[in-house]
Short mmCIF file of C-alpha atoms in Angstrom, two decimals:
data_model
loop_
_atom_site.label_atom_id
_atom_site.label_comp_id
_atom_site.label_asym_id
_atom_site.label_seq_id
_atom_site.Cartn_x
_atom_site.Cartn_y
_atom_site.Cartn_z
CA UNK A 346 15.45 12.91 7.04
CA UNK A 347 11.94 14.30 7.44
CA UNK A 348 9.04 12.16 6.18
CA UNK A 349 5.66 13.84 5.66
CA UNK A 350 2.25 12.74 4.44
CA UNK A 351 0.59 15.48 2.42
CA UNK A 352 -3.12 15.18 1.57
CA UNK A 353 -3.63 15.11 -2.19
CA UNK A 354 -5.98 17.86 -3.35
CA UNK A 355 -7.81 17.92 -6.65
CA UNK A 356 -5.17 20.38 -7.87
CA UNK A 357 -2.49 17.71 -7.23
CA UNK A 358 -4.44 14.97 -9.00
CA UNK A 359 -2.04 14.90 -11.96
CA UNK A 360 0.94 14.38 -9.64
CA UNK A 361 -0.75 11.37 -8.05
CA UNK A 362 -1.84 10.06 -11.44
CA UNK A 363 1.78 10.27 -12.63
CA UNK A 364 2.98 8.38 -9.55
CA UNK A 365 0.39 5.68 -10.28
CA UNK A 366 2.30 5.01 -13.53
CA UNK A 367 5.30 3.91 -11.46
CA UNK A 368 3.05 1.97 -9.08
CA UNK A 369 1.39 0.08 -11.93
CA UNK A 370 4.78 -0.54 -13.53
CA UNK A 371 6.11 -2.08 -10.31
CA UNK A 372 2.89 -4.02 -9.77
CA UNK A 373 2.67 -5.33 -13.35
CA UNK A 374 4.91 -8.30 -12.52
CA UNK A 375 2.14 -9.46 -10.16
CA UNK A 376 -0.92 -8.37 -12.17
CA UNK A 377 0.34 -9.02 -15.72
CA UNK A 378 -1.08 -5.60 -16.69
CA UNK A 379 0.14 -4.11 -19.97
CA UNK A 380 0.51 -0.51 -21.06
CA UNK A 381 -1.90 0.93 -23.61
CA UNK A 382 -1.01 2.01 -27.16
CA UNK A 383 0.35 5.30 -25.75
CA UNK A 384 2.82 3.45 -23.52
CA UNK A 385 0.88 4.25 -20.36
CA UNK A 386 -0.94 2.22 -17.78
CA UNK A 387 -4.65 2.96 -17.59
CA UNK A 388 -5.10 5.10 -14.47
CA UNK A 389 -8.37 6.64 -13.36
CA UNK A 390 -8.39 8.18 -9.90
CA UNK A 391 -11.23 10.65 -10.52
CA UNK A 392 -13.41 8.82 -7.99
CA UNK A 393 -11.14 10.07 -5.19
CA UNK A 394 -12.69 13.53 -5.71
CA UNK A 395 -16.25 12.75 -6.81
CA UNK A 396 -17.93 13.23 -3.44
CA UNK A 397 -17.02 9.81 -2.05
CA UNK A 398 -15.35 10.73 1.24
CA UNK A 399 -14.09 7.20 1.82
CA UNK A 400 -10.92 7.89 -0.20
CA UNK A 401 -7.95 9.61 1.43
CA UNK A 402 -4.87 9.91 -0.80
CA UNK A 403 -1.56 11.28 0.51
CA UNK A 404 1.75 12.06 -1.12
CA UNK A 405 4.76 10.79 0.77
CA UNK A 406 7.54 13.36 0.91
CA UNK A 407 11.09 12.88 2.13
CA UNK A 408 12.87 16.11 2.95
CA UNK A 409 10.52 17.93 0.57
CA UNK A 410 10.95 15.46 -2.33
CA UNK A 411 8.20 13.18 -3.62
CA UNK A 412 8.97 9.63 -2.53
CA UNK A 413 5.63 7.88 -3.11
CA UNK A 414 2.00 7.84 -2.05
CA UNK A 415 -0.51 6.06 0.12
CA UNK A 416 -4.29 5.81 -0.19
CA UNK A 417 -6.39 5.09 2.88
CA UNK A 418 -9.92 3.83 2.29
CA UNK A 419 -12.63 4.06 4.95
CA UNK A 420 -13.98 0.72 3.79
CA UNK A 421 -17.54 0.69 5.06
CA UNK A 422 -18.13 4.37 5.83
CA UNK A 423 -21.45 4.30 4.00
CA UNK A 424 -22.87 1.76 6.47
CA UNK A 425 -20.79 2.18 9.63
CA UNK A 426 -19.94 5.41 11.48
CA UNK A 427 -16.79 3.61 12.74
CA UNK A 428 -15.35 2.32 9.44
CA UNK A 429 -12.50 -0.09 8.93
CA UNK A 430 -9.45 1.77 7.63
CA UNK A 431 -7.68 0.07 4.75
CA UNK A 432 -4.33 0.88 3.24
CA UNK A 433 -5.64 0.57 -0.29
CA UNK A 434 -2.49 1.48 -2.22
CA UNK A 435 1.03 2.15 -0.97
CA UNK A 436 4.06 2.93 -3.10
CA UNK A 437 7.58 4.09 -2.37
CA UNK A 438 9.79 5.03 -5.32
CA UNK A 439 12.71 2.63 -5.71
CA UNK A 440 15.29 5.29 -4.82
CA UNK A 441 13.76 5.48 -1.33
CA UNK A 442 13.34 1.74 -0.68
CA UNK A 443 15.32 -0.44 1.70
CA UNK A 444 16.38 2.34 4.05
CA UNK A 445 13.45 2.58 6.48
CA UNK A 446 11.47 5.23 4.62
CA UNK A 447 8.65 2.85 3.66
CA UNK A 448 8.40 1.58 7.23
CA UNK A 449 8.35 5.13 8.61
CA UNK A 450 5.74 6.23 6.04
CA UNK A 451 3.59 3.19 6.89
CA UNK A 452 3.76 4.01 10.61
CA UNK A 453 2.91 7.67 9.93
CA UNK A 454 -0.09 6.49 7.91
CA UNK A 455 -1.32 4.26 10.72
CA UNK A 456 -0.76 7.12 13.18
CA UNK A 457 -3.07 9.38 11.14
CA UNK A 458 -6.06 7.49 12.54
CA UNK A 459 -5.02 6.27 15.98
CA UNK A 460 -8.51 5.20 17.11
CA UNK A 461 -9.36 2.88 14.25
CA UNK A 462 -9.83 -0.67 13.02
CA UNK A 463 -7.28 -1.42 10.30
CA UNK A 464 -7.05 -3.96 7.51
CA UNK A 465 -4.33 -4.55 4.92
CA UNK A 466 -4.24 -6.95 1.98
CA UNK A 467 -1.57 -8.30 -0.31
CA UNK A 468 -1.78 -10.50 -3.35
CA UNK A 469 -0.52 -14.01 -2.68
CA UNK A 470 2.21 -13.71 -5.33
CA UNK A 471 3.52 -10.36 -4.04
CA UNK A 472 6.00 -11.87 -1.59
CA UNK A 473 7.92 -8.60 -1.01
CA UNK A 474 4.73 -6.78 0.05
CA UNK A 475 3.67 -9.63 2.34
CA UNK A 476 7.08 -9.62 4.05
CA UNK A 477 7.11 -5.80 4.31
CA UNK A 478 3.66 -5.52 5.90
CA UNK A 479 4.24 -8.44 8.28
CA UNK A 480 7.40 -6.74 9.54
CA UNK A 481 5.72 -3.33 9.79
CA UNK A 482 2.74 -4.74 11.67
CA UNK A 483 4.83 -6.94 13.95
CA UNK A 484 6.78 -3.86 15.07
CA UNK A 485 3.91 -1.37 14.98
CA UNK A 486 1.36 -3.50 16.85
CA UNK A 487 3.91 -5.33 19.00
CA UNK A 488 2.81 -8.49 17.16
CA UNK A 489 -0.83 -7.91 18.09
CA UNK A 490 -2.54 -8.43 14.73
CA UNK A 491 -4.30 -11.28 12.97
CA UNK A 492 -3.66 -12.67 9.53
CA UNK A 493 -5.71 -14.90 7.32
CA UNK A 494 -5.49 -16.16 3.78
CA UNK A 495 -8.51 -15.81 1.50
CA UNK A 496 -8.09 -18.51 -1.12
CA UNK A 497 -10.96 -17.23 -3.26
CA UNK A 498 -9.23 -13.83 -3.57
CA UNK A 499 -5.69 -15.24 -3.36
CA UNK A 500 -4.82 -12.58 -0.79
CA UNK A 501 -3.35 -12.35 2.67
CA UNK A 502 -5.28 -10.06 5.01
CA UNK A 503 -3.89 -8.58 8.22
CA UNK A 504 -6.14 -6.81 10.70
CA UNK A 505 -5.80 -5.04 14.03
CA UNK A 506 -7.82 -2.68 16.17
CA UNK A 507 -6.33 0.41 17.82
CA UNK A 508 -9.55 1.69 19.34
CA UNK A 509 -9.15 2.25 23.06
CA UNK A 510 -5.39 1.61 23.03
CA UNK A 511 -2.38 3.76 23.47
CA UNK A 512 0.80 3.12 21.57
#
């Protein structure tokens, strides 16, 4: 099974926007978000292509089939030439879950920027995401990451730094 990350171009914006419908559907149990009168979740990803180079969306493909997406944000690129890399959004379609594809796609994402500071965040009530990212980071970093809880944001934050290291 071949897993690839494919950069999303402006021409593929509609594909990513469609996948965000599934993402928002899955996430709605944590955010309490409702669909609009057209039966859709409000999705606006135009800012990914409006000259802000901090946003890096990728489609996740498994053997040539769409399996999800990931968005990497260079968090403080506007003020720091060595920005913190953030996995901003990550979604694997349910068909591809629980068989290692999400873990492999997460590792491929982290491998895209080997010399980087990384940060990930999960909502406190999203227990599956917290467990997933803890397992991924424990394996990927050989348990060399930090985690804190921000009560004001009700989020868990994991961080690690790969600069100057080899895997």
